Short mmCIF file of C-alpha atoms in Angstrom, two decimals:
data_model
loop_
_atom_site.label_atom_id
_atom_site.label_comp_id
_atom_site.label_asym_id
_atom_site.label_seq_id
_atom_site.Cartn_x
_atom_site.Cartn_y
_atom_site.Cartn_z
CA MET A 1 34.50 147.23 53.37
CA TYR A 2 33.21 147.37 55.73
CA LYS A 3 32.28 150.56 57.48
CA ILE A 4 31.57 150.82 61.42
CA LEU A 5 30.16 153.73 63.73
CA LEU A 6 32.14 154.03 67.01
CA LEU A 7 30.74 155.31 69.60
CA THR A 8 32.18 157.24 72.36
CA ASP A 9 32.19 158.79 75.06
CA PHE A 10 35.96 159.03 75.99
CA SER A 11 35.04 156.60 79.34
CA ALA A 12 37.14 153.73 79.87
CA ALA A 13 34.67 151.54 78.92
CA SER A 14 33.54 153.02 74.97
CA ARG A 15 38.17 153.12 74.56
CA HIS A 16 37.29 149.27 75.52
CA ALA A 17 34.80 148.54 72.45
CA ILE A 18 36.67 150.36 70.29
CA ALA A 19 40.29 148.63 70.77
CA PHE A 20 37.50 145.02 70.58
CA THR A 21 35.98 145.89 67.34
CA GLN A 22 39.66 146.90 66.30
CA ALA A 23 40.39 143.16 67.19
CA LEU A 24 37.48 141.94 65.64
CA PHE A 25 38.61 144.01 62.18
CA ALA A 26 42.06 143.31 62.09
CA ASP A 27 41.81 140.79 59.60
CA THR A 28 39.89 142.72 57.44
CA ALA A 29 39.04 146.56 55.28
CA ALA A 30 37.60 148.64 57.75
CA SER A 31 36.44 152.65 57.42
CA PHE A 32 35.97 153.22 61.48
CA SER A 33 34.26 156.57 61.59
CA LEU A 34 34.83 157.94 65.66
CA LEU A 35 31.19 159.74 67.28
CA HIS A 36 31.21 161.81 70.36
CA ALA A 37 27.74 163.70 70.87
CA LEU A 38 27.36 166.93 72.62
CA PRO A 39 23.47 166.81 74.24
CA LEU A 40 21.97 170.14 72.68
CA GLU A 41 21.41 172.30 76.37
CA PRO A 42 17.90 174.74 76.08
CA ASP A 43 20.42 178.14 76.86
CA LEU A 44 20.69 180.08 73.23
CA SER A 45 22.37 183.57 74.88
CA HIS A 46 25.34 184.62 74.00
CA ASN A 47 27.12 182.97 77.26
CA GLY A 48 25.22 179.17 76.29
CA ALA A 49 26.72 179.85 72.55
CA PHE A 50 30.35 179.84 74.09
CA LEU A 51 30.36 177.70 75.81
CA LEU A 52 28.96 175.81 73.46
CA ALA A 53 31.65 176.27 71.11
CA GLU A 54 34.43 175.87 73.90
CA GLN A 55 32.59 172.15 74.47
CA ARG A 56 33.00 171.09 70.93
CA GLU A 57 36.37 172.22 70.63
CA SER A 58 37.73 170.08 72.95
CA ALA A 59 35.95 167.39 72.13
CA GLU A 60 37.39 167.63 68.62
CA GLN A 61 40.54 168.02 71.02
CA ALA A 62 39.86 164.48 72.79
CA LEU A 63 38.83 163.06 69.84
CA HIS A 64 41.73 163.75 67.76
CA ASP A 65 44.40 162.26 70.84
CA LEU A 66 42.22 159.43 70.76
CA GLN A 67 43.06 158.92 67.08
CA GLN A 68 46.46 159.54 67.86
CA SER A 69 46.33 156.76 70.80
CA LEU A 70 44.35 154.07 68.46
CA THR A 71 46.93 154.23 65.49
CA GLN A 72 50.50 153.95 67.53
CA PRO A 73 52.06 151.42 66.83
CA ALA A 74 51.02 151.79 62.46
CA VAL A 75 47.54 150.34 62.03
CA PRO A 76 46.99 147.51 58.96
CA SER A 77 46.76 150.25 55.41
CA TYR A 78 43.67 148.84 55.12
CA HIS A 79 41.63 150.21 58.24
CA THR A 80 41.13 154.52 57.48
CA TYR A 81 39.60 156.19 60.37
CA GLN A 82 37.70 159.99 60.43
CA LYS A 83 36.60 162.04 63.43
CA LEU A 84 32.50 163.13 64.31
CA VAL A 85 31.03 165.42 66.79
CA ALA A 86 27.20 165.73 66.58
CA LEU A 87 24.79 167.43 68.86
CA GLY A 88 22.39 166.11 70.63
CA GLY A 89 21.22 162.71 72.43
CA PRO A 90 23.83 159.35 71.29
CA VAL A 91 21.02 157.59 69.67
CA GLY A 92 18.75 160.03 67.90
CA VAL A 93 22.35 161.49 66.28
CA VAL A 94 23.07 157.88 65.70
CA GLU A 95 19.92 157.61 63.92
CA GLN A 96 20.10 160.50 61.80
CA LEU A 97 23.70 159.25 60.73
CA LEU A 98 22.29 156.19 59.30
CA ALA A 99 19.08 158.16 57.66
CA ASP A 100 22.15 160.32 55.76
CA GLU A 101 24.99 157.21 55.38
CA PRO A 102 24.88 153.66 55.36
CA PHE A 103 27.05 151.37 58.12
CA ASP A 104 27.41 148.22 58.61
CA LEU A 105 27.73 148.45 62.23
CA VAL A 106 27.38 150.46 64.96
CA VAL A 107 29.68 150.08 68.39
CA ALA A 108 29.31 151.16 71.68
CA GLY A 109 30.50 150.17 75.03
CA THR A 110 29.12 149.86 78.61
CA THR A 111 29.81 148.80 82.05
CA GLY A 112 26.59 147.45 82.53
CA ALA A 113 25.43 150.14 84.90
CA GLY A 114 22.11 152.21 85.02
CA PHE A 115 19.71 153.49 87.38
CA SER A 116 16.95 150.81 85.86
CA GLU A 117 16.35 148.20 83.26
CA PHE A 118 12.88 149.98 82.23
CA ILE A 119 14.59 153.09 81.73
CA GLY A 120 17.35 151.96 79.32
CA ASN A 121 20.60 153.28 78.16
CA VAL A 122 22.36 153.89 74.95
CA ALA A 123 22.93 150.40 74.63
CA THR A 124 19.36 149.64 74.91
CA GLY A 125 18.40 152.54 72.58
CA LEU A 126 21.33 151.74 69.55
CA VAL A 127 19.23 148.17 69.49
CA ARG A 128 15.94 149.19 69.45
CA HIS A 129 16.46 152.15 67.60
CA ALA A 130 19.46 152.15 65.07
CA ALA A 131 18.95 150.90 61.62
CA THR A 132 22.02 148.47 61.14
CA ASN A 133 23.75 145.68 63.24
CA VAL A 134 25.05 147.44 66.94
CA LEU A 135 27.67 145.25 68.85
CA VAL A 136 27.56 145.71 72.65
CA VAL A 137 30.95 145.74 74.29
CA PRO A 138 31.01 144.66 78.24
CA LEU A 139 33.81 146.17 79.93
CA SER A 140 34.67 143.62 81.34
CA ALA A 141 35.10 141.12 78.30
CA PRO A 142 38.33 140.17 77.20
CA ILE A 143 39.81 141.06 73.89
CA ARG A 144 41.08 137.60 72.44
CA PRO A 145 40.23 135.22 69.18
CA VAL A 146 36.57 135.07 68.31
CA GLU A 147 36.41 131.36 68.20
CA GLN A 148 32.86 130.30 70.44
CA VAL A 149 29.47 132.27 68.19
CA VAL A 150 25.91 131.22 69.23
CA LEU A 151 23.30 131.52 67.68
CA ALA A 152 20.67 131.10 70.07
CA THR A 153 16.85 131.42 68.09
CA ASP A 154 13.46 129.99 67.91
CA TYR A 155 14.11 130.12 63.94
CA ARG A 156 10.43 131.36 63.76
CA SER A 157 11.67 134.90 63.35
CA VAL A 158 14.33 135.19 60.64
CA ASN A 159 12.84 136.46 57.54
CA ASP A 160 15.30 136.87 55.34
CA ALA A 161 18.63 135.15 55.32
CA GLU A 162 20.48 138.39 54.28
CA SER A 163 19.95 139.19 57.77
CA LEU A 164 22.62 136.71 58.95
CA ARG A 165 25.24 137.96 56.17
CA PHE A 166 27.16 139.76 58.66
CA LEU A 167 27.07 137.03 61.12
CA THR A 168 28.62 134.06 58.52
CA ASP A 169 31.17 136.42 57.21
CA LEU A 170 32.23 137.76 60.57
CA ALA A 171 31.70 133.16 61.85
CA ALA A 172 34.00 132.46 58.16
CA ARG A 173 37.31 134.83 59.22
CA LYS A 174 37.08 133.89 62.21
CA ALA A 175 36.96 130.19 61.28
CA ALA A 176 35.02 130.30 64.95
CA ALA A 177 32.67 127.22 65.96
CA LEU A 178 28.76 128.48 65.50
CA THR A 179 26.24 127.17 68.03
CA LEU A 180 22.77 127.38 67.89
CA LEU A 181 20.99 127.71 70.48
CA THR A 182 17.67 127.38 71.14
CA ILE A 183 15.69 127.75 74.43
CA GLU A 184 12.05 125.55 74.31
CA ASN A 185 9.29 125.17 76.28
CA PRO A 186 8.36 122.03 77.23
CA ALA A 187 4.40 123.00 77.69
CA GLU A 188 4.79 124.24 74.51
CA PRO A 189 6.39 122.04 71.36
CA ASP A 190 7.92 122.69 68.26
CA SER A 191 5.45 123.92 65.51
CA HIS A 192 5.65 122.35 62.05
CA SER A 193 6.58 125.70 60.33
CA SER A 194 9.37 125.96 63.56
CA GLU A 195 11.34 123.32 61.80
CA VAL A 196 10.87 124.69 58.04
CA ASN A 197 12.17 128.10 59.44
CA ARG A 198 14.90 125.65 60.75
CA ARG A 199 16.15 124.22 57.45
CA TYR A 200 15.75 127.63 55.98
CA VAL A 201 18.34 129.55 58.80
CA GLU A 202 20.41 126.06 58.57
CA LYS A 203 20.92 126.18 55.11
CA ALA A 204 22.13 129.70 55.34
CA LEU A 205 24.71 129.08 57.47
CA GLU A 206 25.55 125.57 55.71
CA ASN A 207 29.14 127.17 54.97
CA LEU A 208 29.55 126.91 58.30
CA SER A 209 30.87 124.86 61.57
CA THR A 210 27.35 124.55 62.92
CA LEU A 211 25.96 122.72 65.81
CA ARG A 212 22.65 122.13 67.56
CA TYR A 213 22.30 122.95 71.18
CA THR A 214 18.85 122.80 73.09
CA ILE A 215 17.57 123.89 76.30
CA HIS A 216 14.32 123.58 77.92
CA ASP A 217 13.39 125.94 79.83
CA ASP A 218 9.19 128.43 80.25
CA GLU A 219 11.46 131.12 80.03
CA VAL A 220 13.95 132.78 77.66
CA ARG A 221 16.22 134.78 79.75
CA HIS A 222 17.04 131.88 81.95
CA GLY A 223 17.42 129.88 79.39
CA ILE A 224 20.71 131.56 77.86
CA TYR A 225 21.94 132.71 81.10
CA ALA A 226 22.34 128.90 81.91
CA TYR A 227 23.81 128.30 78.56
CA LEU A 228 26.73 131.39 79.07
CA ASP A 229 27.48 129.98 82.53
CA ALA A 230 27.75 127.05 81.54
CA HIS A 231 30.38 127.43 78.27
CA ALA A 232 32.32 129.86 77.21
CA VAL A 233 31.18 132.15 74.53
CA ASP A 234 33.41 134.89 73.28
CA LEU A 235 30.10 136.53 71.46
CA LEU A 236 26.53 136.34 71.66
CA VAL A 237 24.59 137.48 68.51
CA MET A 238 20.17 138.38 68.37
CA LEU A 239 17.59 139.19 65.84
CA PRO A 240 15.56 142.09 67.60
CA HIS A 241 12.13 142.45 66.28
CA HIS A 242 9.68 143.66 68.78
CA LYS A 243 10.32 147.21 67.76
CA THR A 244 7.46 148.75 69.61
CA MET A 245 6.88 150.77 73.30
CA LEU A 246 4.63 148.44 74.05
CA ASP A 247 7.15 145.09 74.24
CA VAL A 248 8.99 147.85 76.29
CA LEU A 249 6.19 148.16 79.16
CA LEU A 250 5.55 144.54 78.94
CA THR A 251 9.63 143.79 79.23
CA ASN A 252 9.32 141.52 76.13
CA SER A 253 12.11 143.07 74.66
CA ILE A 254 14.85 139.89 75.88
CA THR A 255 17.24 141.69 73.62
CA ARG A 256 17.10 144.63 75.22
CA SER A 257 17.30 143.31 78.26
CA MET A 258 20.82 141.41 77.64
CA ALA A 259 22.10 144.62 76.23
CA TYR A 260 21.40 146.64 79.37
CA HIS A 261 23.80 144.07 81.15
CA PRO A 262 25.48 142.12 78.73
CA ARG A 263 27.76 138.98 80.21
CA VAL A 264 29.64 138.57 77.03
CA PRO A 265 29.64 141.10 73.53
CA LEU A 266 26.19 140.94 72.52
CA LEU A 267 25.90 141.13 68.15
CA THR A 268 22.31 142.55 67.10
CA LEU A 269 21.92 141.72 63.50
CA TYR A 270 19.01 144.43 61.69
CA ASP A 271 16.31 142.78 60.30
CA THR A 272 14.29 145.50 58.34
CA VAL A 273 11.26 143.18 57.41
CA THR A 274 10.53 143.32 61.32
CA VAL A 275 10.82 147.36 61.55
CA SER A 276 7.77 149.51 62.00
CA THR A 277 8.39 153.34 59.91
CA ALA A 278 5.69 154.41 63.04
CA ASP A 279 8.25 153.47 65.43
CA VAL A 280 11.56 155.54 63.94
CA THR A 281 11.57 158.92 64.83
CA GLN A 282 14.40 161.31 63.32
CA PRO A 283 15.25 163.81 65.46
CA ALA A 284 17.44 167.41 64.51
CA VAL A 285 20.73 167.10 65.24
CA SER A 286 23.45 168.20 63.91
CA VAL A 287 26.41 165.71 62.52
CA GLN A 288 29.88 167.64 61.41
CA PRO A 289 32.90 165.94 60.64
CA SER A 290 35.43 166.56 62.92
CA SER A 291 37.64 170.57 61.78
CA LEU A 292 40.85 168.79 62.68
CA ASP A 293 40.39 166.18 60.12
CA SER A 294 38.38 163.99 57.85
CA LEU A 295 29.26 135.88 68.79
CA SER A 296 26.08 134.04 70.84
CA VAL A 297 22.89 134.49 68.62
CA ALA A 298 19.74 134.89 69.78
CA THR A 299 16.70 135.60 67.39
CA TYR A 300 14.40 136.31 70.36
CA LEU A 301 14.00 140.28 71.42
#
């Protein structure tokens, strides 16, 4: 059974992302946790505490109403739901939850709006910090069968076939066509080591229907966007690797850029080998169950 964490701020974008995820896992057992994060306020006065309690009660009721709407009409018996209310920012709350309990997937909706890509948003924060797979669903994404999944990869950055397990299971369940998309810089032809890694990745995906596709472009983002413009893609999957603040400052994070304003649903696969423990923070947050009741893929970052 998959354990899936669904972030919600009760917006249209988060509701759409939840509906998309329900459809994506309609054919398999899943335990869904609806998470709403309440921002921590510095006001510790009596009035501040009263306001926080009032906000929490309102959030619990809203989660209750959301679950009611999500389960009408009746959901499959192999789908279960629980509600979580937490104090803190969404990314920090998710980090703490993942430190205490494993989830196979974290889901967030996005409108693509924001002050700047450098500052980022919840989606970019999850891609950088969450120690699990992350699905970012744009509000514009249609809810339809996942038939075309693309793995855009340079192959060099795939360290462990286990990081592809979530993808292989999803593509197999959906009987989806998987395209291995490579963006090659004409000035930097593939090395021998990348060919070795290519065979390694293809071996891990040998039970799927795959197609290799190469675009020659000196800018990876441009090459991926060119593919999306010319082909129908139901899911873009990426395998992030650059996890440091320096990469963000130097705009080296291609996955982060895609997550900031995704054109199609974006799945980022988690690879434990490449995460620097020095770059992972564990902010103090309070996470409690509600009292009401308890595929395009790219390995470029």
